[in-house]
């Protein structure tokens, strides 16, 4: 069973009323699971963009100025991969912060861990300050509200100080990541829509209407039609990923408030595994089946 099947089935963030953020390490485990899931989606985005763009390039190869078209596609793809890897870096850094915050709560060497938490939050602040994305007035107000939030009085002094210092930094970064994630998911969904149309015509429509064809395979056609309908179920996946990220931000608020039950991101990402498996199945089917339209 894959990590997405086991590690993302139930993602919960809880805090307890002792002098720790949590003893069960659910915070760090949730962050790891979320990061792993998003990274797999980022890899899939790059893969789908390359595949679909390459297919389009092959189809339009005999058009005007193919060299220019190839160069433009390559440049666009390089920019996208750079943006995706930047987002990946932000996600990994945020994950590192939560892991070290967990360490601050559990470690006996709190001074050393506390310095590390401070360094990571400084890096997050520096990165978010350099982001091009513009926050709305309401989002800026939200960050200010987080910064003035009362931190749970039962937290140990060093943890309370770290939470107070980092509250607006983490809140801003999570907001920025929501915007970046929405853009990346939009690109993935656009390419999947294009791929879906191509797949429908090449593997379902064209073989069916070509009544004079000598190589129509009924079982292959039925399977291709079934897989095409499966691909149409991808839309809820994107909503689930967005909701999971929003839930992560809400969980950060609840940590600051010191709630005993922060809430959960239950099952929001579990369908991602099935989604990725569907795409893999379509790839394998395409490799095995004949292409009617070149």
XYZ file of C-alpha atoms in Angstrom:
294
model
C 0.000 0.000 0.000
C 1.344 3.423 -0.960
C 2.090 6.293 1.387
C -0.996 8.100 0.085
C -3.150 5.131 1.021
C -1.775 4.801 4.537
C -0.423 8.177 5.615
C -3.221 10.391 4.363
C -6.289 8.418 5.337
C -6.688 10.403 8.536
C -4.729 13.603 9.053
C -5.387 15.268 12.377
C -3.816 18.161 14.198
C -4.345 18.185 17.953
C -2.965 20.143 20.873
C -3.046 19.278 24.548
C -3.156 21.424 27.605
C 0.270 20.456 28.915
C 3.452 22.451 28.245
C 3.806 20.895 24.800
C 2.199 21.538 21.456
C 1.473 17.831 21.276
C 3.002 14.643 22.640
C 1.505 12.390 20.002
C 3.356 14.162 17.159
C 0.175 14.424 15.123
C 1.147 17.906 14.047
C 4.401 16.824 12.433
C 2.859 13.630 11.019
C 0.094 15.660 9.388
C 2.581 18.073 7.892
C 4.668 15.216 6.472
C 1.617 13.520 4.952
C 0.406 16.775 3.403
C 3.859 17.559 1.989
C 4.220 14.088 0.479
C 0.796 14.305 -1.137
C 1.374 17.742 -2.629
C 4.792 16.714 -3.941
C 3.245 13.781 -5.788
C 0.695 16.131 -7.348
C 3.454 18.526 -8.381
C 5.333 15.674 -10.065
C 2.131 14.645 -11.829
C 1.559 18.227 -12.990
C 4.989 18.375 -14.641
C 4.441 14.956 -16.223
C 1.011 15.853 -17.627
C 2.148 19.216 -19.006
C 5.110 17.603 -20.793
C 2.959 14.785 -22.210
C 0.130 16.999 -23.439
C 2.402 19.722 -24.836
C 4.494 17.088 -26.623
C 1.346 15.601 -28.143
C 0.265 19.026 -29.384
C 3.729 19.668 -30.823
C 3.625 16.395 -32.752
C 0.206 17.249 -34.161
C 1.277 20.741 -35.268
C 4.758 19.785 -36.457
C 3.885 20.481 -40.093
C 2.543 23.923 -39.254
C 4.277 27.237 -39.807
C 7.598 27.808 -38.048
C 7.776 24.600 -35.961
C 11.133 25.663 -34.465
C 9.579 28.778 -32.941
C 6.648 26.790 -31.568
C 8.998 24.270 -29.955
C 11.128 27.007 -28.416
C 8.077 28.767 -27.003
C 6.706 25.550 -25.508
C 10.097 24.729 -23.989
C 10.434 28.192 -22.459
C 6.917 28.083 -21.008
C 7.564 24.643 -19.546
C 10.866 25.705 -17.988
C 9.134 28.662 -16.329
C 6.387 26.383 -15.015
C 8.839 23.819 -13.636
C 10.707 26.649 -11.920
C 7.494 27.913 -10.344
C 6.502 24.406 -9.237
C 9.899 23.776 -7.682
C 9.682 27.119 -5.862
C 6.326 26.079 -4.435
C 7.802 22.700 -3.537
C 10.600 24.455 -1.653
C 8.068 26.526 0.291
C 6.116 23.420 1.230
C 9.217 21.560 2.365
C 10.378 24.547 4.416
C 6.980 24.835 6.077
C 7.098 21.130 6.852
C 10.535 21.616 8.411
C 9.127 24.379 10.610
C 6.325 22.173 11.955
C 8.740 19.296 12.549
C 11.088 21.549 14.504
C 8.201 23.101 16.432
C 7.318 19.559 17.432
C 10.934 19.085 18.474
C 10.790 22.231 20.560
C 7.841 20.788 22.430
C 9.359 17.352 22.987
C 13.097 17.883 23.167
C 15.027 18.339 26.381
C 17.535 20.456 24.438
C 15.021 23.223 23.953
C 17.530 26.039 23.442
C 19.154 24.403 20.426
C 15.840 23.421 18.886
C 14.384 26.833 19.613
C 17.205 28.525 17.708
C 16.532 26.227 14.755
C 12.812 27.085 14.789
C 13.719 30.771 14.757
C 16.064 30.321 11.812
C 13.450 28.481 9.795
C 10.774 31.078 10.498
C 13.244 33.783 9.410
C 13.770 31.948 6.122
C 10.021 31.631 5.637
C 9.611 35.343 6.330
C 12.349 36.215 3.818
C 10.771 34.032 1.128
C 7.257 35.327 1.669
C 8.533 38.918 1.527
C 9.927 38.207 -1.931
C 6.722 36.682 -3.301
C 5.079 38.398 -6.259
C 1.583 37.342 -5.258
C -0.466 40.234 -3.904
C -2.588 39.724 -0.818
C -6.002 41.337 -0.602
C -6.939 43.859 2.064
C -8.973 41.228 3.904
C -6.025 38.803 3.799
C -3.691 41.451 5.203
C -6.256 42.074 7.933
C -6.360 38.356 8.658
C -2.569 38.291 9.123
C -2.742 41.258 11.506
C -5.475 39.495 13.463
C -3.325 36.374 13.751
C -0.398 38.477 14.942
C -2.424 39.913 17.794
C -4.054 36.619 18.778
C -3.750 35.601 22.393
C -1.513 32.543 22.676
C -2.630 29.792 25.066
C -1.363 30.680 28.549
C -0.512 27.077 29.439
C 2.191 26.766 26.767
C 5.757 26.730 28.049
C 7.372 30.165 27.852
C 9.750 29.282 24.997
C 6.972 27.707 22.923
C 4.643 30.632 23.606
C 7.354 33.082 22.515
C 7.978 31.136 19.293
C 4.273 30.943 18.484
C 3.808 34.665 19.154
C 6.778 35.572 16.964
C 5.882 33.248 14.101
C 2.079 33.523 14.032
C 1.834 36.195 11.303
C 4.807 34.748 9.368
C 3.276 31.279 9.075
C -0.196 32.683 8.401
C 1.096 34.811 5.522
C 3.076 31.971 3.997
C 0.099 29.626 4.145
C -2.062 32.236 2.392
C 0.554 32.716 -0.322
C 0.842 28.973 -0.784
C -2.920 28.737 -1.224
C -2.650 31.145 -4.161
C 0.308 29.290 -5.666
C -1.401 25.935 -5.233
C -4.588 27.192 -6.907
C -2.566 28.355 -9.922
C -0.656 25.091 -10.237
C -3.820 23.007 -9.884
C -5.450 25.184 -12.540
C -2.625 24.365 -14.954
C -2.896 20.659 -14.171
C -6.650 20.680 -14.662
C -6.296 22.543 -17.986
C -3.827 19.950 -19.317
C -5.976 17.084 -18.075
C -8.989 18.574 -19.858
C -6.953 18.764 -23.068
C -5.679 15.243 -22.578
C -9.204 14.017 -21.923
C -10.435 15.436 -25.231
C -7.507 13.861 -27.088
C -8.002 10.532 -25.376
C -11.733 10.548 -26.085
C -11.257 11.072 -29.809
C -8.253 8.808 -30.348
C -9.341 5.847 -28.220
C -13.132 6.041 -28.111
C -14.667 8.104 -30.925
C -12.280 7.399 -33.821
C -12.170 3.596 -33.436
C -15.956 3.480 -33.046
C -16.882 5.558 -36.113
C -14.249 3.911 -38.297
C -16.619 1.116 -39.331
C -14.334 0.095 -42.178
C -11.371 -0.396 -39.889
C -9.810 -3.833 -39.909
C -8.326 -3.739 -36.411
C -11.218 -2.773 -34.141
C -10.769 -4.555 -30.819
C -14.008 -4.598 -28.872
C -12.489 -5.334 -25.440
C -9.841 -2.615 -25.858
C -12.487 -0.114 -26.931
C -14.772 -0.925 -23.986
C -11.854 -0.554 -21.542
C -10.791 2.760 -23.135
C -14.317 4.114 -22.839
C -14.489 3.071 -19.176
C -11.145 4.741 -18.403
C -12.221 7.941 -20.125
C -15.223 8.173 -17.816
C -12.915 7.617 -14.840
C -10.771 10.528 -15.948
C -13.856 12.763 -15.795
C -13.962 12.242 -12.018
C -10.803 14.309 -11.439
C -12.550 17.597 -10.584
C -13.312 16.738 -6.915
C -9.621 15.922 -6.410
C -8.620 19.531 -6.929
C -11.218 20.756 -4.458
C -9.977 18.204 -1.908
C -6.378 19.414 -2.145
C -7.430 23.044 -1.750
C -9.613 22.164 1.234
C -6.749 20.251 2.843
C -4.458 23.258 2.578
C -7.125 25.562 3.992
C -7.643 23.085 6.837
C -3.919 23.164 7.544
C -4.111 26.954 7.897
C -7.129 26.659 10.166
C -5.226 24.122 12.246
C -2.422 26.648 12.687
C -4.968 29.097 14.109
C -6.236 26.447 16.493
C -2.718 25.706 17.711
C -2.334 29.377 18.572
C -5.631 29.331 20.428
C -4.516 26.204 22.269
C -7.608 24.213 21.469
C -7.647 20.656 22.740
C -9.338 19.380 19.556
C -7.975 21.275 16.607
C -10.019 19.434 14.026
C -9.076 17.115 11.218
C -8.490 16.833 7.510
C -10.361 13.536 7.363
C -10.282 11.731 4.035
C -9.725 14.949 2.062
C -6.658 13.580 0.331
C -7.373 9.874 0.305
C -8.864 9.962 -3.209
C -5.644 11.406 -4.609
C -4.171 7.920 -4.653
C -7.034 6.583 -6.787
C -6.728 9.618 -9.040
C -3.020 9.033 -9.685
C -3.630 5.336 -10.271
C -6.248 6.230 -12.898
C -3.762 8.418 -14.743
C -1.165 5.639 -14.640
C -3.711 3.194 -16.028
C -4.509 5.576 -18.864
C -0.804 5.885 -19.679
C -0.399 2.118 -19.798
C -3.519 1.748 -21.923
C -2.321 4.375 -24.361
C 1.027 2.630 -24.733
C -0.684 -0.673 -25.467
C -3.424 0.504 -27.795
C -3.116 1.689 -31.358
C -3.487 5.395 -32.111
C -5.971 6.191 -34.875
C -5.035 9.850 -35.194
C -1.320 10.682 -35.393
